[in-house]
CSV table of C-alpha atoms and ligand atoms in Angstrom, one decimal:
chain,number,residue,atom,x,y,z
A,35,MET,CA,19.0,-22.0,20.2
A,36,ASN,CA,18.1,-18.4,20.8
A,37,ASP,CA,15.2,-18.3,23.3
A,38,ASP,CA,13.9,-15.2,21.6
A,39,LYS,CA,13.1,-17.1,18.4
A,40,VAL,CA,9.6,-18.6,17.9
A,41,THR,CA,10.6,-22.1,18.4
A,42,ALA,CA,7.9,-23.3,20.6
A,43,ALA,CA,4.6,-23.7,18.9
A,44,THR,CA,2.4,-22.1,21.5
A,45,ASP,CA,2.1,-22.6,25.2
A,46,PHE,CA,-0.5,-25.3,24.9
A,47,GLN,CA,1.1,-27.2,22.1
A,48,ARG,CA,3.7,-29.6,23.4
A,49,ASP,CA,3.8,-32.2,20.5
A,50,GLU,CA,6.1,-30.5,18.0
A,51,SER,CA,6.4,-33.5,15.7
A,52,PHE,CA,4.7,-31.5,13.0
A,53,ARG,CA,8.0,-29.6,12.7
A,54,ASP,CA,9.8,-32.8,11.7
A,55,THR,CA,8.3,-32.7,8.2
A,56,ILE,CA,6.9,-30.1,5.9
A,57,GLY,CA,3.1,-29.9,5.5
A,58,THR,CA,3.1,-31.1,1.9
A,59,VAL,CA,5.1,-34.3,2.5
A,60,ASP,CA,3.8,-37.4,4.2
A,61,ASN,CA,5.7,-39.8,6.4
A,62,SER,CA,6.9,-41.9,3.5
A,63,GLY,CA,8.3,-38.7,1.8
A,64,LYS,CA,5.6,-38.6,-0.8
A,65,ARG,CA,4.1,-35.3,-1.8
A,66,ILE,CA,0.7,-34.5,-0.4
A,67,TRP,CA,-1.3,-32.7,-3.2
A,68,ILE,CA,-2.9,-29.7,-1.6
A,69,THR,CA,-6.5,-28.8,-2.6
A,70,PRO,CA,-7.3,-25.8,-0.5
A,71,LYS,CA,-10.9,-24.6,-0.1
A,72,LYS,CA,-11.6,-21.4,-1.9
A,73,PRO,CA,-11.1,-18.5,0.5
A,74,LYS,CA,-13.7,-15.9,1.0
A,75,GLY,CA,-13.7,-12.7,3.1
A,76,LYS,CA,-12.4,-9.2,3.4
A,77,PHE,CA,-8.7,-10.1,3.3
A,78,TYR,CA,-9.2,-12.2,0.2
A,79,ASN,CA,-11.1,-9.3,-1.4
A,80,ALA,CA,-8.2,-6.9,-0.5
A,81,ARG,CA,-5.6,-9.3,-1.9
A,82,ASN,CA,-7.6,-9.5,-5.1
A,83,PHE,CA,-7.5,-5.8,-5.4
A,84,VAL,CA,-3.8,-5.6,-4.7
A,85,ALA,CA,-3.1,-8.5,-7.1
A,86,PHE,CA,-5.0,-6.7,-9.9
A,87,PHE,CA,-2.9,-3.6,-9.4
A,88,LEU,CA,0.3,-5.6,-9.3
A,89,LEU,CA,-0.5,-7.6,-12.4
A,90,VAL,CA,-1.3,-4.5,-14.4
A,91,LEU,CA,2.0,-3.0,-13.2
A,92,LEU,CA,3.9,-6.2,-14.1
A,93,TYR,CA,2.4,-6.6,-17.5
A,94,SER,CA,2.7,-3.0,-18.4
A,95,GLY,CA,6.2,-2.5,-16.9
A,96,PRO,CA,8.3,-3.2,-20.1
A,97,PHE,CA,6.1,-0.8,-22.1
A,98,ILE,CA,6.2,2.1,-19.6
A,99,ARG,CA,8.7,4.7,-20.7
A,100,ILE,CA,10.5,7.3,-18.5
A,101,GLY,CA,12.3,9.9,-20.7
A,102,GLY,CA,12.0,7.5,-23.6
A,103,GLN,CA,13.6,4.6,-21.6
A,104,PRO,CA,12.0,1.5,-20.0
A,105,LEU,CA,10.9,1.6,-16.4
A,106,LEU,CA,12.9,-1.6,-15.9
A,107,LEU,CA,15.3,-3.5,-18.2
A,108,VAL,CA,17.5,-6.3,-17.0
A,109,ASN,CA,19.4,-7.2,-20.2
A,110,VAL,CA,21.9,-9.7,-18.8
A,111,PHE,CA,22.9,-10.7,-22.3
A,112,GLU,CA,24.2,-7.3,-23.3
A,113,ARG,CA,24.9,-6.4,-19.7
A,114,LYS,CA,22.7,-3.3,-19.9
A,115,PHE,CA,20.3,-2.4,-17.1
A,116,VAL,CA,17.7,0.4,-16.8
A,117,ILE,CA,16.0,1.2,-13.6
A,118,PHE,CA,13.4,4.0,-13.5
A,119,GLY,CA,14.7,5.3,-16.9
A,120,ALA,CA,18.4,5.5,-15.8
A,121,ALA,CA,20.9,3.3,-17.5
A,122,PHE,CA,23.4,1.3,-15.4
A,123,TRP,CA,26.5,-0.6,-16.7
A,124,PRO,CA,28.8,-3.2,-15.3
A,125,GLN,CA,31.0,-0.3,-14.3
A,126,ASP,CA,28.2,0.7,-11.9
A,127,PHE,CA,28.6,-2.6,-10.1
A,128,HIS,CA,29.3,-0.8,-6.7
A,129,LEU,CA,25.9,0.9,-7.1
A,130,PHE,CA,24.2,-2.5,-7.7
A,131,ALA,CA,26.0,-3.9,-4.7
A,132,LEU,CA,24.8,-1.1,-2.5
A,133,LEU,CA,21.3,-1.3,-3.9
A,134,LEU,CA,21.2,-5.1,-3.3
A,135,LEU,CA,22.5,-4.6,0.2
A,136,SER,CA,19.9,-1.9,0.9
A,137,PHE,CA,17.2,-4.2,-0.5
A,138,ILE,CA,18.3,-7.2,1.6
A,139,ILE,CA,18.5,-5.1,4.8
A,140,PHE,CA,15.1,-3.6,4.0
A,141,ILE,CA,13.7,-7.1,3.6
A,142,VAL,CA,15.3,-8.3,6.9
A,143,THR,CA,14.0,-5.3,8.8
A,144,PHE,CA,10.5,-5.5,7.2
A,145,THR,CA,10.3,-9.2,7.9
A,146,ALA,CA,11.5,-8.8,11.5
A,147,VAL,CA,8.6,-6.4,12.1
A,148,PHE,CA,5.8,-7.6,9.8
A,149,GLY,CA,6.8,-11.2,9.0
A,150,ARG,CA,6.2,-12.6,5.5
A,151,VAL,CA,3.7,-10.0,4.3
A,152,TRP,CA,5.6,-9.8,1.0
A,153,CYS,CA,4.9,-13.5,0.4
A,154,GLY,CA,1.2,-13.4,0.8
A,155,TRP,CA,0.5,-10.1,-0.9
A,156,ALA,CA,3.1,-9.1,-3.4
A,157,CYS,CA,5.3,-12.0,-4.4
A,158,PRO,CA,4.6,-12.9,-8.0
A,159,GLN,CA,4.6,-16.6,-7.1
A,160,THR,CA,1.8,-16.2,-4.7
A,161,VAL,CA,-0.1,-13.6,-6.7
A,162,PHE,CA,-0.1,-15.8,-9.8
A,163,MET,CA,-0.6,-19.1,-7.9
A,164,GLU,CA,-3.4,-18.1,-5.5
A,165,LEU,CA,-5.1,-15.3,-7.4
A,166,VAL,CA,-4.8,-16.3,-11.0
A,167,PHE,CA,-4.1,-20.1,-11.5
A,168,ARG,CA,-6.0,-21.3,-8.4
A,169,LYS,CA,-9.0,-19.2,-9.5
A,170,ILE,CA,-9.1,-20.8,-12.9
A,171,GLU,CA,-8.9,-24.2,-11.2
A,172,TYR,CA,-11.9,-23.3,-9.0
A,173,TRP,CA,-13.8,-22.0,-12.0
A,174,ILE,CA,-13.3,-25.2,-14.1
A,175,GLU,CA,-13.1,-27.9,-11.5
A,176,GLY,CA,-15.1,-26.4,-8.6
A,177,ASP,CA,-14.1,-26.0,-4.9
A,178,ALA,CA,-11.8,-28.3,-3.0
A,179,GLY,CA,-14.3,-31.2,-2.5
A,180,LYS,CA,-15.2,-31.3,-6.2
A,181,GLN,CA,-11.6,-31.2,-7.2
A,182,ARG,CA,-10.7,-34.1,-5.0
A,183,LYS,CA,-13.6,-36.1,-6.3
A,184,LEU,CA,-12.6,-35.3,-9.9
A,185,ASN,CA,-9.0,-36.3,-9.2
A,186,ALA,CA,-10.0,-39.6,-7.7
A,187,GLY,CA,-12.6,-40.4,-10.3
A,188,PRO,CA,-12.1,-42.3,-13.6
A,189,TRP,CA,-11.0,-40.5,-16.8
A,190,THR,CA,-14.4,-39.8,-18.3
A,191,LEU,CA,-14.9,-37.4,-21.2
A,192,SER,CA,-15.9,-34.7,-18.8
A,193,LYS,CA,-12.8,-35.1,-16.7
A,194,ILE,CA,-10.6,-35.2,-19.9
A,195,PHE,CA,-12.2,-32.0,-21.1
A,196,LYS,CA,-11.9,-30.2,-17.7
A,197,LYS,CA,-8.3,-31.2,-17.2
A,198,GLY,CA,-7.3,-30.5,-20.8
A,199,PHE,CA,-9.1,-27.1,-20.8
A,200,LYS,CA,-7.5,-26.1,-17.5
A,201,GLN,CA,-4.0,-27.1,-18.7
A,202,ALA,CA,-4.5,-25.2,-21.9
A,203,ILE,CA,-5.4,-22.0,-20.1
A,204,PHE,CA,-2.5,-22.6,-17.6
A,205,PHE,CA,-0.1,-22.8,-20.5
A,206,ALA,CA,-1.6,-19.8,-22.2
A,207,ILE,CA,-1.0,-17.7,-19.0
A,208,ALA,CA,2.5,-19.2,-18.5
A,209,PHE,CA,3.3,-18.2,-22.1
A,210,SER,CA,2.1,-14.7,-21.4
A,211,ILE,CA,4.4,-14.6,-18.3
A,212,GLY,CA,7.2,-16.0,-20.4
A,213,ASN,CA,6.8,-13.2,-22.9
A,214,VAL,CA,6.6,-10.5,-20.3
A,215,PHE,CA,9.7,-11.9,-18.6
A,216,MET,CA,11.5,-11.8,-21.9
A,217,ALA,CA,10.4,-8.2,-22.5
A,218,TYR,CA,11.9,-7.2,-19.2
A,219,ILE,CA,15.2,-8.9,-20.2
A,220,VAL,CA,15.7,-7.7,-23.8
A,221,GLY,CA,13.4,-4.7,-23.9
A,222,SER,CA,9.9,-4.3,-25.5
A,223,GLU,CA,11.2,-3.4,-29.0
A,224,GLU,CA,13.4,-6.5,-29.2
A,225,TRP,CA,10.7,-8.7,-27.7
A,226,TRP,CA,8.2,-7.4,-30.3
A,227,GLN,CA,10.6,-8.4,-33.1
A,228,ILE,CA,10.8,-11.9,-31.6
A,229,VAL,CA,7.0,-12.1,-31.5
A,230,ASN,CA,6.5,-10.7,-35.0
A,231,GLN,CA,9.1,-12.4,-37.0
A,232,PRO,CA,9.4,-16.1,-37.7
A,233,PRO,CA,11.2,-18.2,-35.0
A,234,SER,CA,14.1,-18.8,-37.4
A,235,ALA,CA,14.9,-15.0,-37.4
A,236,HIS,CA,15.2,-14.9,-33.6
A,237,PHE,CA,15.9,-18.5,-32.8
A,238,SER,CA,17.6,-17.9,-29.4
A,239,GLY,CA,15.0,-15.3,-28.4
A,240,PHE,CA,12.2,-17.7,-29.4
A,241,THR,CA,13.8,-20.6,-27.6
A,242,ALA,CA,14.2,-18.4,-24.4
A,243,VAL,CA,10.5,-17.4,-24.5
A,244,MET,CA,9.5,-21.1,-24.8
A,245,VAL,CA,11.9,-22.2,-22.0
A,246,PHE,CA,10.6,-19.5,-19.7
A,247,SER,CA,7.0,-20.4,-20.6
A,248,PHE,CA,7.5,-24.1,-19.8
A,249,ILE,CA,9.2,-23.3,-16.5
A,250,PHE,CA,6.3,-21.1,-15.4
A,251,TYR,CA,3.8,-23.7,-16.6
A,252,PHE,CA,5.6,-26.4,-14.6
A,253,VAL,CA,5.8,-24.1,-11.5
A,254,PHE,CA,2.1,-23.1,-11.5
A,255,SER,CA,0.5,-26.3,-12.8
A,256,TYR,CA,2.6,-28.8,-10.8
A,257,PHE,CA,5.3,-27.4,-8.5
A,258,ARG,CA,3.0,-24.8,-6.8
A,259,GLU,CA,3.5,-24.2,-3.1
A,260,GLN,CA,6.7,-26.2,-3.2
A,261,ALA,CA,8.4,-23.1,-4.6
A,262,CYS,CA,7.6,-21.3,-1.4
A,263,VAL,CA,8.2,-24.2,1.0
A,264,ILE,CA,11.3,-25.8,-0.5
A,265,VAL,CA,13.0,-23.5,-3.0
A,266,CYS,CA,12.5,-19.9,-1.9
A,267,PRO,CA,15.5,-18.9,0.3
A,268,TYR,CA,13.5,-16.1,1.8
A,269,GLY,CA,11.0,-18.6,3.3
A,270,ARG,CA,13.9,-20.6,4.7
A,271,TYR,CA,15.4,-17.5,6.4
A,272,GLN,CA,12.2,-16.8,8.2
A,273,SER,CA,13.3,-18.8,11.2
A,274,VAL,CA,16.2,-16.5,11.8
A,275,LEU,CA,14.4,-13.2,10.9
A,276,LEU,CA,11.4,-13.6,13.1
A,277,ASP,CA,11.2,-13.3,16.8
A,278,LYS,CA,8.4,-13.2,19.3
A,279,ASN,CA,7.7,-9.5,18.6
A,280,SER,CA,7.3,-10.0,14.8
A,281,VAL,CA,3.7,-9.5,13.6
A,282,VAL,CA,2.7,-12.6,11.8
A,283,ILE,CA,-0.5,-14.6,11.1
A,284,SER,CA,-1.1,-15.9,14.6
A,285,TYR,CA,-3.7,-18.0,16.3
A,286,ASP,CA,-4.8,-16.6,19.7
A,287,PHE,CA,-4.2,-19.7,21.7
A,288,LYS,CA,-5.1,-17.9,25.0
A,289,ARG,CA,-8.6,-17.2,23.6
A,290,GLY,CA,-9.0,-20.3,21.5
A,291,GLU,CA,-7.8,-23.1,23.8
A,292,PRO,CA,-8.9,-25.6,24.9
A,293,ARG,CA,-10.4,-26.1,21.5
A,294,GLY,CA,-13.5,-28.2,20.8
A,295,LYS,CA,-17.2,-28.3,20.5
A,296,LYS,CA,-19.6,-28.7,23.3
A,297,SER,CA,-21.6,-32.0,23.0
A,298,ARG,CA,-24.2,-33.9,24.9
A,299,LYS,CA,-21.4,-35.8,26.5
A,300,ASN,CA,-19.6,-32.7,27.8
A,301,PRO,CA,-22.2,-29.9,28.0
A,302,ASP,CA,-20.3,-28.2,30.8
A,303,ALA,CA,-16.8,-28.3,29.3
A,304,GLN,CA,-14.8,-25.1,29.7
A,305,LEU,CA,-13.8,-24.6,26.2
A,306,GLY,CA,-12.1,-21.7,24.3
A,307,ASP,CA,-13.4,-20.0,21.3
A,308,CYS,CA,-11.9,-22.4,18.7
A,309,ILE,CA,-14.6,-24.9,17.8
A,310,ASP,CA,-12.1,-27.1,16.1
A,311,CYS,CA,-13.9,-26.9,12.8
A,312,HIS,CA,-10.7,-27.2,10.7
A,313,GLN,CA,-11.8,-24.5,8.3
A,314,CYS,CA,-8.5,-22.6,8.8
A,315,VAL,CA,-6.6,-25.8,7.8
A,316,ASP,CA,-8.8,-26.6,4.9
A,317,VAL,CA,-8.2,-23.2,3.2
A,318,CYS,CA,-4.4,-23.2,3.7
A,319,PRO,CA,-2.6,-23.4,0.4
A,320,THR,CA,0.5,-24.8,2.1
A,321,GLY,CA,-1.3,-27.4,4.1
A,322,ILE,CA,-0.5,-26.4,7.6
A,323,ASP,CA,-2.4,-25.9,10.8
A,324,ILE,CA,-1.7,-22.3,12.0
A,325,ARG,CA,-3.0,-23.3,15.4
A,326,ASN,CA,0.4,-25.1,15.9
A,327,GLY,CA,2.1,-21.7,15.8
A,328,THR,CA,4.3,-20.0,13.2
A,329,GLN,CA,5.7,-22.4,10.7
A,330,LEU,CA,8.1,-21.9,7.8
A,331,GLU,CA,5.5,-23.0,5.3
A,332,CYS,CA,3.1,-20.1,6.2
A,333,VAL,CA,3.2,-17.5,3.4
A,334,ASN,CA,0.9,-15.0,5.3
A,335,CYS,CA,-1.8,-15.3,2.7
A,336,THR,CA,-4.5,-14.6,5.3
A,337,ALA,CA,-6.9,-17.3,4.0
A,338,CYS,CA,-7.1,-18.8,7.5
A,339,ILE,CA,-8.0,-15.4,9.0
A,340,ASP,CA,-10.9,-15.1,6.6
A,341,ALA,CA,-12.0,-18.7,7.2
A,342,CYS,CA,-11.9,-18.3,11.0
A,343,ASP,CA,-13.6,-14.9,10.9
A,344,THR,CA,-16.5,-16.4,9.0
A,345,VAL,CA,-16.8,-19.2,11.5
A,346,MET,CA,-16.6,-16.8,14.5
A,347,THR,CA,-19.3,-14.7,12.9
A,348,LYS,CA,-21.5,-17.7,12.5
A,349,VAL,CA,-21.1,-18.8,16.1
A,350,LYS,CA,-21.5,-15.3,17.3
A,351,ARG,CA,-18.1,-14.8,18.8
A,352,PRO,CA,-15.7,-11.9,18.2
A,353,THR,CA,-13.6,-12.2,15.0
A,354,GLY,CA,-9.8,-12.2,15.1
A,355,LEU,CA,-9.2,-15.6,16.7
A,356,ILE,CA,-6.6,-15.8,13.9
A,357,ARG,CA,-5.1,-12.4,13.1
A,358,PHE,CA,-2.0,-10.4,12.4
A,359,ALA,CA,-0.3,-10.4,15.8
A,360,SER,CA,3.0,-11.1,17.5
A,361,TYR,CA,3.5,-14.0,19.9
A,362,ASN,CA,4.2,-11.6,22.7
A,363,SER,CA,1.1,-9.5,22.1
A,364,ILE,CA,-1.0,-12.7,22.5
A,365,LYS,CA,1.0,-14.1,25.4
A,366,THR,CA,1.6,-10.9,27.4
A,367,GLY,CA,-0.4,-8.2,25.7
A,368,ASN,CA,2.9,-6.4,24.8
A,369,LYS,CA,2.4,-5.0,21.3
A,370,ARG,CA,5.9,-3.4,21.0
A,371,ILE,CA,7.3,-4.0,17.6
A,372,PHE,CA,10.2,-1.5,17.4
A,373,THR,CA,12.6,-3.6,19.5
A,374,PRO,CA,16.3,-2.7,19.8
A,375,ARG,CA,17.0,-5.3,17.1
A,376,VAL,CA,14.6,-3.6,14.7
A,377,MET,CA,16.0,-0.2,15.5
A,378,GLY,CA,19.5,-1.5,14.8
A,379,TYR,CA,18.4,-2.8,11.4
A,380,THR,CA,16.7,0.5,10.6
A,381,ALA,CA,19.8,2.5,11.5
A,382,VAL,CA,22.0,0.3,9.3
A,383,LEU,CA,19.4,0.6,6.5
A,384,MET,CA,19.4,4.4,6.7
A,385,LEU,CA,23.1,4.5,6.6
A,386,ILE,CA,23.3,2.3,3.5
A,387,ILE,CA,20.6,4.3,1.8
A,388,MET,CA,22.5,7.5,2.5
A,389,ILE,CA,25.7,6.1,1.1
A,390,PHE,CA,23.8,4.8,-1.9
A,391,SER,CA,22.1,8.2,-2.5
A,392,GLY,CA,25.5,9.9,-2.2
A,393,VAL,CA,27.2,7.6,-4.7
A,394,LEU,CA,24.2,7.8,-7.0
A,395,MET,CA,24.2,11.6,-7.0
A,396,THR,CA,27.9,11.8,-7.8
A,397,ARG,CA,27.7,9.1,-10.5
A,398,LYS,CA,29.2,10.3,-13.8
A,399,ASP,CA,27.5,10.2,-17.2
A,400,VAL,CA,30.8,9.2,-18.8
A,401,GLU,CA,33.4,6.8,-17.5
A,402,THR,CA,36.8,6.7,-19.1
A,403,THR,CA,39.6,4.2,-18.7
A,404,VAL,CA,43.0,5.0,-20.2
A,405,LEU,CA,45.9,2.5,-20.2
A,406,ARG,CA,49.2,2.8,-21.9
A,407,THR,CA,49.4,0.4,-24.9
A,408,PRO,CA,51.4,-2.6,-23.8
A,409,GLY,CA,54.7,-3.3,-25.5
A,410,ILE,CA,55.3,0.4,-26.6
A,411,LEU,CA,57.4,2.5,-24.3
A,412,TYR,CA,57.9,5.9,-26.0
A,413,ASN,CA,58.8,7.6,-29.3
A,414,GLN,CA,60.8,10.8,-29.8
A,415,THR,CA,58.9,13.5,-31.7
A,416,ALA,CA,60.4,15.8,-34.4
A,417,ASP,CA,60.6,18.7,-32.0
A,418,GLY,CA,62.5,16.7,-29.3
A,419,GLY,CA,59.6,15.8,-27.2
A,420,PHE,CA,58.3,12.3,-26.5
A,421,SER,CA,55.0,10.5,-27.3
A,422,ASN,CA,53.2,7.6,-25.6
A,423,VAL,CA,50.4,5.5,-27.1
A,424,TYR,CA,47.3,4.8,-25.0
A,425,ASN,CA,44.2,2.6,-25.3
A,426,PHE,CA,41.1,4.2,-24.0
A,427,LYS,CA,37.5,3.2,-23.4
A,428,ILE,CA,34.7,5.5,-22.8
A,429,VAL,CA,31.3,4.4,-21.5
A,430,ASN,CA,28.5,6.7,-22.3
A,431,LYS,CA,25.8,6.0,-19.7
A,432,THR,CA,23.3,8.4,-21.1
A,433,PHE,CA,20.8,8.0,-23.9
A,434,GLU,CA,22.3,10.8,-26.1
A,435,GLU,CA,25.6,11.1,-28.1
A,436,ILE,CA,28.3,12.9,-26.2
A,437,PRO,CA,31.1,14.8,-28.1
A,438,VAL,CA,34.3,14.7,-26.0
A,439,ARG,CA,37.8,16.1,-26.2
A,440,PHE,CA,40.9,15.4,-24.1
A,441,THR,CA,43.5,17.7,-22.6
A,442,ILE,CA,46.4,17.0,-20.2
A,443,LYS,CA,46.0,18.9,-16.9
A,444,ASP,CA,48.6,21.7,-16.4
A,445,MET,CA,50.7,20.5,-19.3
A,446,ASP,CA,51.2,21.8,-22.8
A,447,ALA,CA,50.4,18.6,-24.7
A,448,ASN,CA,49.5,17.5,-28.2
A,449,ILE,CA,46.9,14.8,-28.4
A,450,ARG,CA,46.3,12.8,-31.6
A,451,LEU,CA,43.2,10.7,-32.0
A,452,ASN,CA,42.1,8.4,-34.8
A,453,GLN,CA,39.4,10.8,-35.7
A,454,ASP,CA,38.9,14.6,-35.7
A,455,ASP,CA,35.7,14.7,-33.7
A,456,LEU,CA,35.3,12.1,-31.1
A,457,ILE,CA,31.6,11.4,-30.5
A,458,VAL,CA,30.7,8.7,-28.0
A,459,PRO,CA,27.5,7.0,-29.2
A,460,LYS,CA,24.6,6.9,-26.7
A,461,SER,CA,24.5,4.0,-24.3
A,462,GLU,CA,27.6,2.5,-25.7
A,463,LEU,CA,31.2,1.6,-24.8
A,464,TYR,CA,33.6,3.3,-27.2
A,465,SER,CA,37.2,2.0,-27.6
A,466,SER,CA,40.1,3.5,-29.5
A,467,THR,CA,43.7,4.7,-29.2
A,468,MET,CA,45.3,8.0,-28.8
A,469,VAL,CA,48.9,9.4,-28.9
A,470,ILE,CA,49.9,11.9,-26.3
A,471,GLU,CA,52.9,14.1,-27.1
A,472,LEU,CA,54.7,16.1,-24.4
A,473,PRO,CA,57.6,18.5,-24.8
A,474,GLN,CA,60.8,17.5,-23.0
A,475,SER,CA,60.4,20.6,-20.7
A,476,GLU,CA,57.3,19.0,-19.2
A,477,LEU,CA,59.0,15.7,-18.4
A,478,HIS,CA,61.4,14.2,-16.0
A,479,GLU,CA,63.3,11.0,-16.5
A,480,GLY,CA,61.4,7.7,-16.3
A,481,ARG,CA,57.8,7.4,-15.4
A,482,ASN,CA,55.7,10.7,-15.1
A,483,GLN,CA,52.3,11.0,-13.6
A,484,ILE,CA,49.8,12.8,-15.8
A,485,THR,CA,46.1,13.6,-15.5
A,486,ILE,CA,43.9,13.3,-18.6
A,487,GLN,CA,41.0,15.7,-18.6
A,488,VAL,CA,37.8,14.7,-20.5
A,489,TRP,CA,35.6,17.6,-21.7
A,490,ARG,CA,32.1,17.9,-23.1
A,491,GLY,CA,32.3,21.2,-24.8
A,492,GLU,CA,33.5,23.6,-22.0
A,493,GLU,CA,32.4,21.3,-19.3
A,494,LEU,CA,35.1,19.2,-17.6
A,495,ILE,CA,33.4,15.9,-17.0
A,496,GLU,CA,36.2,13.6,-15.8
A,497,GLU,CA,39.8,13.4,-14.8
A,498,VAL,CA,41.8,10.2,-15.3
A,499,ASP,CA,45.2,9.6,-13.8
A,500,THR,CA,47.8,7.6,-15.8
A,501,THR,CA,51.5,7.5,-16.4
A,502,PHE,CA,53.7,8.8,-19.2
A,503,GLN,CA,57.0,7.0,-20.0
A,504,ALA,CA,60.0,9.1,-20.7
A,505,PRO,CA,63.6,7.8,-21.3
A,506,ASP,CA,65.5,6.9,-18.2
A,507,LYS,CA,68.1,9.5,-19.1
A,508,LEU,CA,67.0,12.8,-20.6
D,10,LIG,S1,-1.4,-20.6,7.8
D,10,LIG,FE1,-2.9,-19.1,7.1
D,10,LIG,S2,-1.7,-17.4,6.4
D,10,LIG,FE2,-0.3,-19.1,6.6
D,10,LIG,S3,-0.3,-20.0,4.5
D,10,LIG,FE3,-1.8,-21.1,5.7
D,10,LIG,S4,-3.8,-20.1,5.3
D,10,LIG,FE4,-2.1,-18.7,4.6
D,11,LIG,S1,-11.2,-21.8,11.8
D,11,LIG,FE1,-11.1,-20.9,13.8
D,11,LIG,S2,-12.6,-22.0,15.0
D,11,LIG,FE2,-12.2,-23.2,13.2
D,11,LIG,S3,-10.5,-24.6,13.8
D,11,LIG,FE3,-9.6,-22.8,12.8
D,11,LIG,S4,-9.1,-21.5,14.6
D,11,LIG,FE4,-10.6,-23.0,15.3
């Protein structure tokens, strides 16, 4: 194993058995239900502020328009995608691939430098779980101690009411998320029709909303932190993305150890700043002890920082015993984060962003495909020339109709279409056939290379190469 990876817990921690299981599963393989204490502190306040902003953005996203188009539309059913008001089609797959690649490298670079900041601060799973659903739970059932007592107690009327009320609110929020999710997929207008008309009129849309709602309800009411610990691939990749220079939530073991409280039995004990109060563990929504070192369950939520800072303030010691820091900065004081590895990632990222920008800027509004109709070779025309029949498809990637006409480059050709004026409807794929007639003087025997020019008014918007079949002997 790469020595540079954070595999050892800390320098004081030698028992690494905690790494054999995840924090939410006991030795028999049973799930440990986590009831974290309600966090309090400056990081929690900041996260609330960020979460509010992100939730407003998430819920308003499908209704924000740029140039009359949605901010984001991911209509996988009709294979139509809109990002920041620009339409993308399956024909733009290479752009998607580049965008995805840039995104992955950005995440890798960002994680290598700053750990899982995304998880704790911006991931919808954490934002909803910790800053929406968990808050409702605290409001109805009280803090961790009261929740545990309620869970262990008999099913009284009060417990039935609290649990029922909580689940009803949970489902209502999950239903709202299901609706927003649907609006991102089909667009706000289509979603509004699903909502406003009887389920029978949009049965598949209605079913999809309900399925999404139940999935979200299941995730936030029952599955919870397991999504981050077990399912999320990003969390699993942490172990290869982080190294000892990555800034993560860290316990300052040099300052904190040996941990413990002074007592009458050991009044002269030489102890570190950690008074072993367990507050950092009690608030952790993934049930881990950050004092053991970086673990894959940690979502960088900062609850343990707030808890420990509160304790440090009470015992009149400096805050920051748990803080954002790299292992090396604690161990050696070296705070360098732009290591050669990070610089390499950054260089690759810049390169891909440049390629993506170049491809995006040269992207055409119209994309035409022309293929000779199978099974038909050629026909002779009345004036002695020859004709070929073609199938063509034109994708209009804009949100306005585009009138187009065809010519053949450097050739005196006659082109016959099925209609006099060819207008490609906005945001649609138009398919039809055309007949290209060429005089014999333009042709040689057998297969000829020709270039079809596509015009919008006087603007040449595209050139498409294809072949024209002439007789083997002219
Ligand atoms: S260890 Fe701290 S930052 Fe990590 S998940 Fe637990 S409370 Fe959040
Ligand atoms: S909250 Fe701070 S002092 Fe208390 S156990 Fe955790 S690290 Fe030690």
